[in-house]
Coordinates of C-alpha atoms in Angstrom, one line a residue:
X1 CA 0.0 0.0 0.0
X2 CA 0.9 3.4 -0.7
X3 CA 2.3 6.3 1.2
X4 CA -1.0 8.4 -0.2
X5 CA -2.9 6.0 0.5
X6 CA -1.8 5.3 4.2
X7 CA -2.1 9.4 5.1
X8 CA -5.6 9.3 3.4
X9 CA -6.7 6.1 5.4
X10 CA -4.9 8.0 8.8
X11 CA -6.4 11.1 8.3
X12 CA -9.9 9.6 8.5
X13 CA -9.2 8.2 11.8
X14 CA -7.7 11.0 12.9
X15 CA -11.2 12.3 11.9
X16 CA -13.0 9.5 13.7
X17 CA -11.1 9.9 16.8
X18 CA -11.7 14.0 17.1
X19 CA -15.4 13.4 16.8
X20 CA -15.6 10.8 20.1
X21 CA -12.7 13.1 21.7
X22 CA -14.0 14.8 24.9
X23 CA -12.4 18.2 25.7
X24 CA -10.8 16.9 29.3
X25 CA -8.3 15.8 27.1
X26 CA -4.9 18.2 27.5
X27 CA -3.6 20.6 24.3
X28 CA -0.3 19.8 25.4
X29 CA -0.8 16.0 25.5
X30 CA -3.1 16.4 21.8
X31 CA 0.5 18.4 20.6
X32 CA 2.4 15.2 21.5
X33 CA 1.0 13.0 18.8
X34 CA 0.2 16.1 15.9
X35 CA 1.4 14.8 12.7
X36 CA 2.3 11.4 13.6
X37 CA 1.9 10.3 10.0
X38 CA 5.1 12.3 8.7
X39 CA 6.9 10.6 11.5
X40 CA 10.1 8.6 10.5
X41 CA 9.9 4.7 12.0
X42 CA 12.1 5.2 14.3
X43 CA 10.3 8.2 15.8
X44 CA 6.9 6.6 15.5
X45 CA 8.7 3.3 18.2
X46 CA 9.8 6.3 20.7
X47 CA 5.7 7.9 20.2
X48 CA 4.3 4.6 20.8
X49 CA 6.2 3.7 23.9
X50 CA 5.3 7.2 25.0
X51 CA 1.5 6.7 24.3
X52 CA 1.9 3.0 26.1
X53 CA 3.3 4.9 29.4
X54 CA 0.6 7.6 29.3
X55 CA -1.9 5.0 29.0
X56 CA -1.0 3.3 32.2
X57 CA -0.8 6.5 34.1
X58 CA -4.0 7.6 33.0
X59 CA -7.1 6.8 34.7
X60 CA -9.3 3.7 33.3
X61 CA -12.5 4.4 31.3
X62 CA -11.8 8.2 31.7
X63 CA -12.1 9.6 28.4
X64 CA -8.4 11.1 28.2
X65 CA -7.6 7.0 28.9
X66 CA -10.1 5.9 25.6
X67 CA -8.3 8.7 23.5
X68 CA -5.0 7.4 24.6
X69 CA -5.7 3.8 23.6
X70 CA -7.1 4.9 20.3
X71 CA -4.4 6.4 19.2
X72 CA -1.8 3.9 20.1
X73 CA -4.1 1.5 17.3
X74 CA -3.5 4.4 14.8
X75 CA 0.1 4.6 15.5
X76 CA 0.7 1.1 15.5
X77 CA -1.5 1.0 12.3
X78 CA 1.1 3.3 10.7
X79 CA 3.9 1.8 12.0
X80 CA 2.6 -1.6 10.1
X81 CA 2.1 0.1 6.9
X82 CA 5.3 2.3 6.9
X83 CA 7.7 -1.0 7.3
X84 CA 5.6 -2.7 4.6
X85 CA 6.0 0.0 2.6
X86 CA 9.7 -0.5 3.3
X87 CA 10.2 -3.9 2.6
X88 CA 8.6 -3.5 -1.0
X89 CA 11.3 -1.2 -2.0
X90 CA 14.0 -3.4 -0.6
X91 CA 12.8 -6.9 -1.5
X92 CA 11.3 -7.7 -4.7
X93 CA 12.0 -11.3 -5.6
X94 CA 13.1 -13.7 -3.8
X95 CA 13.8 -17.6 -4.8
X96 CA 13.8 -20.5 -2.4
X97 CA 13.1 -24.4 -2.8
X98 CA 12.4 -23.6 -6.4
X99 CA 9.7 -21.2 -5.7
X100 CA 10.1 -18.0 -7.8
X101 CA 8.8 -15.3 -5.2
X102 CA 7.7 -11.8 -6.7
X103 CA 5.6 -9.1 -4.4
X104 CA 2.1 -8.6 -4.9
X105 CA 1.3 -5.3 -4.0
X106 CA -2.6 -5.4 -6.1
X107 CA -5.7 -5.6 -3.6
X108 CA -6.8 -9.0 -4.1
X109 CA -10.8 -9.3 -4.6
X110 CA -10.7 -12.6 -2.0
X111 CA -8.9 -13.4 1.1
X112 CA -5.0 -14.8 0.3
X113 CA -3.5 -17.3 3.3
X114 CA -0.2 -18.0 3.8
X115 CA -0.1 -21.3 2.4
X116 CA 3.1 -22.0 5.2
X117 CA 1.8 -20.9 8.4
X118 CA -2.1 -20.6 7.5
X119 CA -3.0 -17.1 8.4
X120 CA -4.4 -14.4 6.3
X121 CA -2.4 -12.4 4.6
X122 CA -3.6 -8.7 5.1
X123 CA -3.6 -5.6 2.6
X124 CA -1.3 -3.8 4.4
X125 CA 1.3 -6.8 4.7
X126 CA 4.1 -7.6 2.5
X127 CA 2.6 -10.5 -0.4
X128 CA 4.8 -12.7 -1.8
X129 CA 3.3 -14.9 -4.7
X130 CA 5.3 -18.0 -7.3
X131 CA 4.7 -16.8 -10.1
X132 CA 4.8 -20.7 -11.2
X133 CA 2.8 -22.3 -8.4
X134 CA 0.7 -19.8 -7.1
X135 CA 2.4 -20.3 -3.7
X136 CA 1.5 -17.1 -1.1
X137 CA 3.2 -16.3 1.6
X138 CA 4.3 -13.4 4.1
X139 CA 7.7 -11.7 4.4
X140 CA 8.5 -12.9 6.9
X141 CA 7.8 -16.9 6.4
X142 CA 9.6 -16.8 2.9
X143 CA 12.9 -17.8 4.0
X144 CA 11.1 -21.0 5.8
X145 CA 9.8 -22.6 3.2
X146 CA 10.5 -26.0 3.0
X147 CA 8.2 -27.2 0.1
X148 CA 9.4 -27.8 -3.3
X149 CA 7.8 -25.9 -6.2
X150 CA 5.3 -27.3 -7.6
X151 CA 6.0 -26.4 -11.0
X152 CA 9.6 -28.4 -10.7
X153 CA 7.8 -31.5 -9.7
X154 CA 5.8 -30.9 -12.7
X155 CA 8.4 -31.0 -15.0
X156 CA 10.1 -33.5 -13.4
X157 CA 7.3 -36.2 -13.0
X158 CA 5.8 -35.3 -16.9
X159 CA 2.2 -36.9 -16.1
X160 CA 0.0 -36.6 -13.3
X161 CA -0.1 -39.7 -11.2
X162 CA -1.7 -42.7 -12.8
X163 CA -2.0 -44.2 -10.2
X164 CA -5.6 -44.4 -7.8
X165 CA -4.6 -42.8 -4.1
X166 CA -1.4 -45.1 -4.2
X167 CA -1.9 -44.9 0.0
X168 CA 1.7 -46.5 1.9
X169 CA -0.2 -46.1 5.2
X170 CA 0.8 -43.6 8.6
X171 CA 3.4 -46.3 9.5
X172 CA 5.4 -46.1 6.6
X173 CA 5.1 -42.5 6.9
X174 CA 6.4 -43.0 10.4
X175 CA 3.4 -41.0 11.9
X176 CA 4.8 -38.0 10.2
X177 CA 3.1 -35.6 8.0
X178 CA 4.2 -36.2 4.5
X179 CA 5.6 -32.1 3.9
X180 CA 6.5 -30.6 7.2
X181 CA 7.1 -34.2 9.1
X182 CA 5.4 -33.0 12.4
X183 CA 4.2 -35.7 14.6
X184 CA 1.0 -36.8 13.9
X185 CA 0.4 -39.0 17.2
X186 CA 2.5 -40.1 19.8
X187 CA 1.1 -40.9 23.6
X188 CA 0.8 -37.7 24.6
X189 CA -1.2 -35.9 21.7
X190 CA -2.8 -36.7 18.2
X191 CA -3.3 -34.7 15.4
X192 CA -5.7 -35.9 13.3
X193 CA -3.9 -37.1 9.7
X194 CA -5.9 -35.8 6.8
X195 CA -5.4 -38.4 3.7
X196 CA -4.7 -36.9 0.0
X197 CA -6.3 -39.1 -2.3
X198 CA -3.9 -37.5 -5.0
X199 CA -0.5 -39.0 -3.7
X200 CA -2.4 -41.8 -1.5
X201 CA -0.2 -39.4 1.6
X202 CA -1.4 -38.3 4.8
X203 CA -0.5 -34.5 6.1
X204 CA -1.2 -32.1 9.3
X205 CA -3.9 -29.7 8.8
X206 CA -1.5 -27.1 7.9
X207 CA -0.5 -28.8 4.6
X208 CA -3.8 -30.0 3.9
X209 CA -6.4 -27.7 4.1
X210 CA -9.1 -29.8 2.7
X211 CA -9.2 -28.5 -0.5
X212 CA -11.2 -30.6 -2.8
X213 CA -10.3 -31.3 -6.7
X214 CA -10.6 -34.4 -9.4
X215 CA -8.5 -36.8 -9.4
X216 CA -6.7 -37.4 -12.7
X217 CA -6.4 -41.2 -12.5
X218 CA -9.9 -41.7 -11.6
X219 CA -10.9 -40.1 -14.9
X220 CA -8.5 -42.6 -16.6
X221 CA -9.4 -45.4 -15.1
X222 CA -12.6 -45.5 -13.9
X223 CA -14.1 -42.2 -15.8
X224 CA -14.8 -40.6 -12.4
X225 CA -15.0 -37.1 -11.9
X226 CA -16.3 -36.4 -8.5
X227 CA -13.9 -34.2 -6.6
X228 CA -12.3 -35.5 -3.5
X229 CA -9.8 -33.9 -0.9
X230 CA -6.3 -33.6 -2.0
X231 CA -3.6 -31.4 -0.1
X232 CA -2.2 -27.6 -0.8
X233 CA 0.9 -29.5 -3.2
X234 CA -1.3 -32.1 -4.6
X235 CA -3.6 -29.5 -5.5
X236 CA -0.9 -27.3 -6.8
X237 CA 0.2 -29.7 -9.1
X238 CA -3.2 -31.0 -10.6
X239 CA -3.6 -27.1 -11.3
X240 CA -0.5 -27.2 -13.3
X241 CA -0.9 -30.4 -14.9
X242 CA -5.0 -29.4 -15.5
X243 CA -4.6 -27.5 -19.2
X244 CA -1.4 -29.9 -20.3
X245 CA -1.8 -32.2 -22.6
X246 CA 0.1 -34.9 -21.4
X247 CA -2.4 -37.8 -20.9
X248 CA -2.3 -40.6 -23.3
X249 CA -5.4 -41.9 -22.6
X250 CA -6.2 -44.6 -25.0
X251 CA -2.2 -46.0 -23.7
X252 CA -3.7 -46.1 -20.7
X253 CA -6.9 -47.7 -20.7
X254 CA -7.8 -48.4 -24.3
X255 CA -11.4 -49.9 -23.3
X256 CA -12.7 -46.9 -21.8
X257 CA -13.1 -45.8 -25.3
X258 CA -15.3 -48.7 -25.9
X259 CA -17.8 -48.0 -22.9
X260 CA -17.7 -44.3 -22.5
X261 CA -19.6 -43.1 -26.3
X262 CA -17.9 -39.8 -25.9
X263 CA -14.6 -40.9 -26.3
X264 CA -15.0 -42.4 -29.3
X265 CA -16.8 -39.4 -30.6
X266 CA -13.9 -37.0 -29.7
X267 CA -11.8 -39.2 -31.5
X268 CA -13.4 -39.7 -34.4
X269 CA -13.8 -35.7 -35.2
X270 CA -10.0 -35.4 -33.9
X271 CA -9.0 -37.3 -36.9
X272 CA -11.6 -35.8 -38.9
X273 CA -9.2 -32.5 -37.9
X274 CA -6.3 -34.4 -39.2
X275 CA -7.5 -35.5 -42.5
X276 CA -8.4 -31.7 -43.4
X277 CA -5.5 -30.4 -41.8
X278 CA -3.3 -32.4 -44.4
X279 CA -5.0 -30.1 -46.7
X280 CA -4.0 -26.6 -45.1
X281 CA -0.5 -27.8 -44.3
X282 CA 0.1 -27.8 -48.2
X283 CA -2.4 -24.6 -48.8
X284 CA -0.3 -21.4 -49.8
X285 CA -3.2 -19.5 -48.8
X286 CA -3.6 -21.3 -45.5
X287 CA -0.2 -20.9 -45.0
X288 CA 0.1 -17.3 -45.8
X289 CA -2.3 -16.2 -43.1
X290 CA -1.6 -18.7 -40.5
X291 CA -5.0 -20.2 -40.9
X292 CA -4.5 -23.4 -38.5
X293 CA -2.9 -21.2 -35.9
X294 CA -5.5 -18.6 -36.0
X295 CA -8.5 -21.0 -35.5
X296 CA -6.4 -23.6 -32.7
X297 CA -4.9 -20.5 -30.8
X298 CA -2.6 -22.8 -27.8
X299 CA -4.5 -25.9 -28.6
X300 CA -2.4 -26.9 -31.8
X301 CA -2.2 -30.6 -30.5
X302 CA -6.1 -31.1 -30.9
X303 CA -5.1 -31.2 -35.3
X304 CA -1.7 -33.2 -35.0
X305 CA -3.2 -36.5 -33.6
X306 CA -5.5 -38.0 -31.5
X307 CA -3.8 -39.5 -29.0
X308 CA -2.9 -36.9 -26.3
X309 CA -5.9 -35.4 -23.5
X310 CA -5.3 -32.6 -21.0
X311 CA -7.8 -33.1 -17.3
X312 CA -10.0 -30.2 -18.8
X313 CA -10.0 -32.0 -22.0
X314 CA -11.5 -35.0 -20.3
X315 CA -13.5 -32.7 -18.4
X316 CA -15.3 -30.9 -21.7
X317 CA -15.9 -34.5 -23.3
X318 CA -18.1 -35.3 -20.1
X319 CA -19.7 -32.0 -20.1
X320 CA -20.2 -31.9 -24.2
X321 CA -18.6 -28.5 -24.7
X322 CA -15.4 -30.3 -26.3
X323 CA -17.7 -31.0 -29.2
X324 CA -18.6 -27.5 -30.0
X325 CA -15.4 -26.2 -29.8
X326 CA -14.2 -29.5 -32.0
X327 CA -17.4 -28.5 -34.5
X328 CA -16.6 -25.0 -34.8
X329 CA -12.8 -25.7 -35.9
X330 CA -14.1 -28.4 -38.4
X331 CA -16.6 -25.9 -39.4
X332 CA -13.5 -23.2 -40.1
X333 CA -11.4 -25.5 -42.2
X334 CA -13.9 -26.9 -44.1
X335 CA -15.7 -23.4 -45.5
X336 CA -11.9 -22.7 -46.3
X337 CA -10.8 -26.1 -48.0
X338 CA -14.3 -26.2 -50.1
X339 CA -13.8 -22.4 -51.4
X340 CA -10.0 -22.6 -52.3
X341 CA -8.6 -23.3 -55.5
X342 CA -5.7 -25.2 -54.2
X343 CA -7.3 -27.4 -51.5
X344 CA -10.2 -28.8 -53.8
X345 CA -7.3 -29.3 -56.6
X346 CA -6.1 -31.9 -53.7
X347 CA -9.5 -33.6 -54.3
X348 CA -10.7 -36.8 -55.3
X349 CA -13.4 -37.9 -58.1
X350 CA -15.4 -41.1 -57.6
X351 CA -14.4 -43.6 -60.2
X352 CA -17.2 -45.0 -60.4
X353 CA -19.9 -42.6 -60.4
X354 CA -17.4 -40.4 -62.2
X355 CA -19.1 -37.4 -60.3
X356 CA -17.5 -34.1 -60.8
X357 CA -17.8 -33.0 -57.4
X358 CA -14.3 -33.2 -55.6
X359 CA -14.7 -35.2 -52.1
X360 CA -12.3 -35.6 -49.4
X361 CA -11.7 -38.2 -46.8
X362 CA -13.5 -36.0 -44.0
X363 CA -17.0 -36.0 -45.9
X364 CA -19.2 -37.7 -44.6
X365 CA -20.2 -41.0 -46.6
X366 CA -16.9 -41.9 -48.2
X367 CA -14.8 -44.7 -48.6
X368 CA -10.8 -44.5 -48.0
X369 CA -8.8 -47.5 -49.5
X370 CA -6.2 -48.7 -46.7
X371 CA -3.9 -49.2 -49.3
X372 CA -3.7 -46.4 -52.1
X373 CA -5.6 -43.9 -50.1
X374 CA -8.1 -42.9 -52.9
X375 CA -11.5 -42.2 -51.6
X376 CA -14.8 -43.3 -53.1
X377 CA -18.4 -42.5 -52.4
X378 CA -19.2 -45.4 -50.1
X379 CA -22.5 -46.4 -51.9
X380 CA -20.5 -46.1 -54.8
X381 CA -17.9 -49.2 -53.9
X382 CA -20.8 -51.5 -51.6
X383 CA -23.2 -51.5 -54.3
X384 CA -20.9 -52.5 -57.1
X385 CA -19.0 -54.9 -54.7
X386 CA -15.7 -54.2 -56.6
X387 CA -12.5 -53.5 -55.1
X388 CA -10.2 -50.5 -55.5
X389 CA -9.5 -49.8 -59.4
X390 CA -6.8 -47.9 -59.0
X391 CA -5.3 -50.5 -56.6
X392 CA -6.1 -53.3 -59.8
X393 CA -4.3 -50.7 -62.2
X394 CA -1.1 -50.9 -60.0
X395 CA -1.3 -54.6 -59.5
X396 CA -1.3 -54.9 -63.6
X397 CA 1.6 -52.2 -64.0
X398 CA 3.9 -54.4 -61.7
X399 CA 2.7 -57.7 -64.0
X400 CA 3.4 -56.3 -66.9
X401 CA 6.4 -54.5 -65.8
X402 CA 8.0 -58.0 -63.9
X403 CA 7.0 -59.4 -67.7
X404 CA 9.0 -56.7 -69.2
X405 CA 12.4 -57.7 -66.9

């Protein structure tokens, strides 16, 4: 906060205090504390042990004691705000245990705690944020931490845990919690463990604030999305791992394709996306104004395969809104491949209907040969029960050209 903004906020208690001040209180004594907000920090200690004495010499309840008292909370209100103000212009960033500290001096719109020692960060106290975890803390408990970034273990690990709340049990964990290592229980006190069904590890109630989130390798496994309590690094790291796509989820559990219908919808317009971006990749018009960028933004990897999911991927599929978003980008490159000169020269005709009309592998209703990849209207080929001609042309140019040898 501000210096402005501290003598603006000071001055209206100054304000509030005159109005309930009674006039038994002393000119000379009022003289004492006149101005206190252009005070240096060192003379703002000697005023407040001043005001502490007068207040014990003063009588209780009197109304000279009730100013007193108010104005030792202004003082020490200052005195707050002034070495805040102090430690932002001496420490900007800071880096421990991986953590990438920077001060936050914005207002936030919610309450911030201090993810190491629990307590609420106030406006008027010094912010320190990761800018790669989203770890908050105060000044003063920076140089404490003991807690690896999240963000390293991210990079580190690759993919979210596969596997479902691998627990070890509180012996194994020595009756510890799993960060800090406090003692959970011993004979003389318990505290009680609070389980993450993330890591499968049990934590104090300082680490694990009951925070509740999905669990990536339910979705994988068991196509489970309900949210369950997971601690302040487990939920870190599921926050970092949430818009990655890192999952390969048919690697993983290749029959949840077969009983979730979804799935196999979101695959099947995925490599619709691949088939037509073929197309744009050799388009000089595409190419010229970025045309698969433009429509994918960050999301390139939804048009270069179908194998690889991010959580909120997973997420959208169950909700249905991956599907519009997949519809609207087929919707994009199709109005461009249909209208350009280039990409419909990259068409086929039907052989056998001998329709003019280019089609493509995306369209609806056609046949792709495994082998030669020519397409073909579908009703075209099943009707006439034939195979592919031009695979039957290539068959009799090797024949006639192992003759020819």
């Amino acid at each position: 906060m501000s210096i402005d903004n501290t003598n603006s906020l000071t001055s209206s208690m100054i304000s509030r205090t005159d109005s309930i001040m009674s006039s038994d209180v002393d000119d000379d004594l009022k003289s004492i504390f006149k101005d206190y907000d252009q005070m240096s920090e060192l003379e703002l200690s000697q005023t407040k042990e001043k005001c502490m004495s007068l207040i014990h010499e003063s009588e209780v309840e009197s109304s000279q004691h009730k100013w007193l008292v108010r104005k030792l909370v202004e003082l020490r209100y200052r005195h707050v705000l002034l070495t805040s103000d102090k430690q932002d212009e001496t420490c900007k960033e800071v880096s421990v245990s991986g953590h990438n500290f920077k001060s936050n001096k914005q207002i936030p719109s919610k309450r911030i705690f201090c993810d190491l020692c629990t307590n609420c960060i106030w406006i008027f106290q010094q912010c320190f944020t990761c800018i790669n975890c989203s770890f908050n803390a105060h000044s003063k408990c920076v140089k404490y931490i003991t807690r690896t970034c999240s963000h390293v273990i991210v990079c580190e690990k690759g993919v979210p845990e596969s596997r479902i709340c691998p627990e070890i049990g509180l012996a194994l964990q020595a009756y510890r919690c799993a960060e800090c290592r406090i003692q959970l229980m011993n004979k003389q006190y318990y505290l009680e463990p609070r389980k993450c069904h993330y890591s499968g590890l049990y934590f104090c109630k300082s680490c694990h604030w009951n925070n509740y989130s999905i669990i990536p390798a339910n979705i994988t496994h068991n196509w489970d999305f309900e949210q369950r309590p997971v601690s302040r690094s487990a939920l870190q790291e599921i926050n970092l791992f949430y818009e990655r796509p890192v999952i390969k989820l048919e690697a993983l559990n290749p029959k949840l394709f077969v009983f979730v219908q979804k799935l196999g919808t979101a695959k099947m317009k995925r490599l619709q996306l691949m088939e037509m971006k073929r197309y744009l990749d050799v388009c000089k018009f595409a190419l010229d104004v970025k045309l698969v960028n433009r429509i994918v933004n960050n999301r390139r990897y939804l048009v270069e395969g179908s194998e690889m999911y991010s959580v909120y991927d997973l997420v959208c599929i169950e909700n249905c809104s991956f599907f519009e978003l997949l519809n609207a980008i087929i919707s994009k490159f199709k109005q461009h491949i249909m209208t350009c000169e280039i990409c419909r020269g990259h068409g086929f005709i039907c052989e056998f209907c001998g329709d003019s009309q280019p089609i493509f592998p995306f369209n609806d209703g056609i046949y792709k040969c495994e082998t030669c990849n020519h397409c073909f209207h579908r009703p075209c080929i099943t009707g006439l029960r034939r195979g592919c001609p031009k695979c039957s042309r290539m068959k009799e140019k090797k024949v006639i050209e192992n003759e020819e040898s």
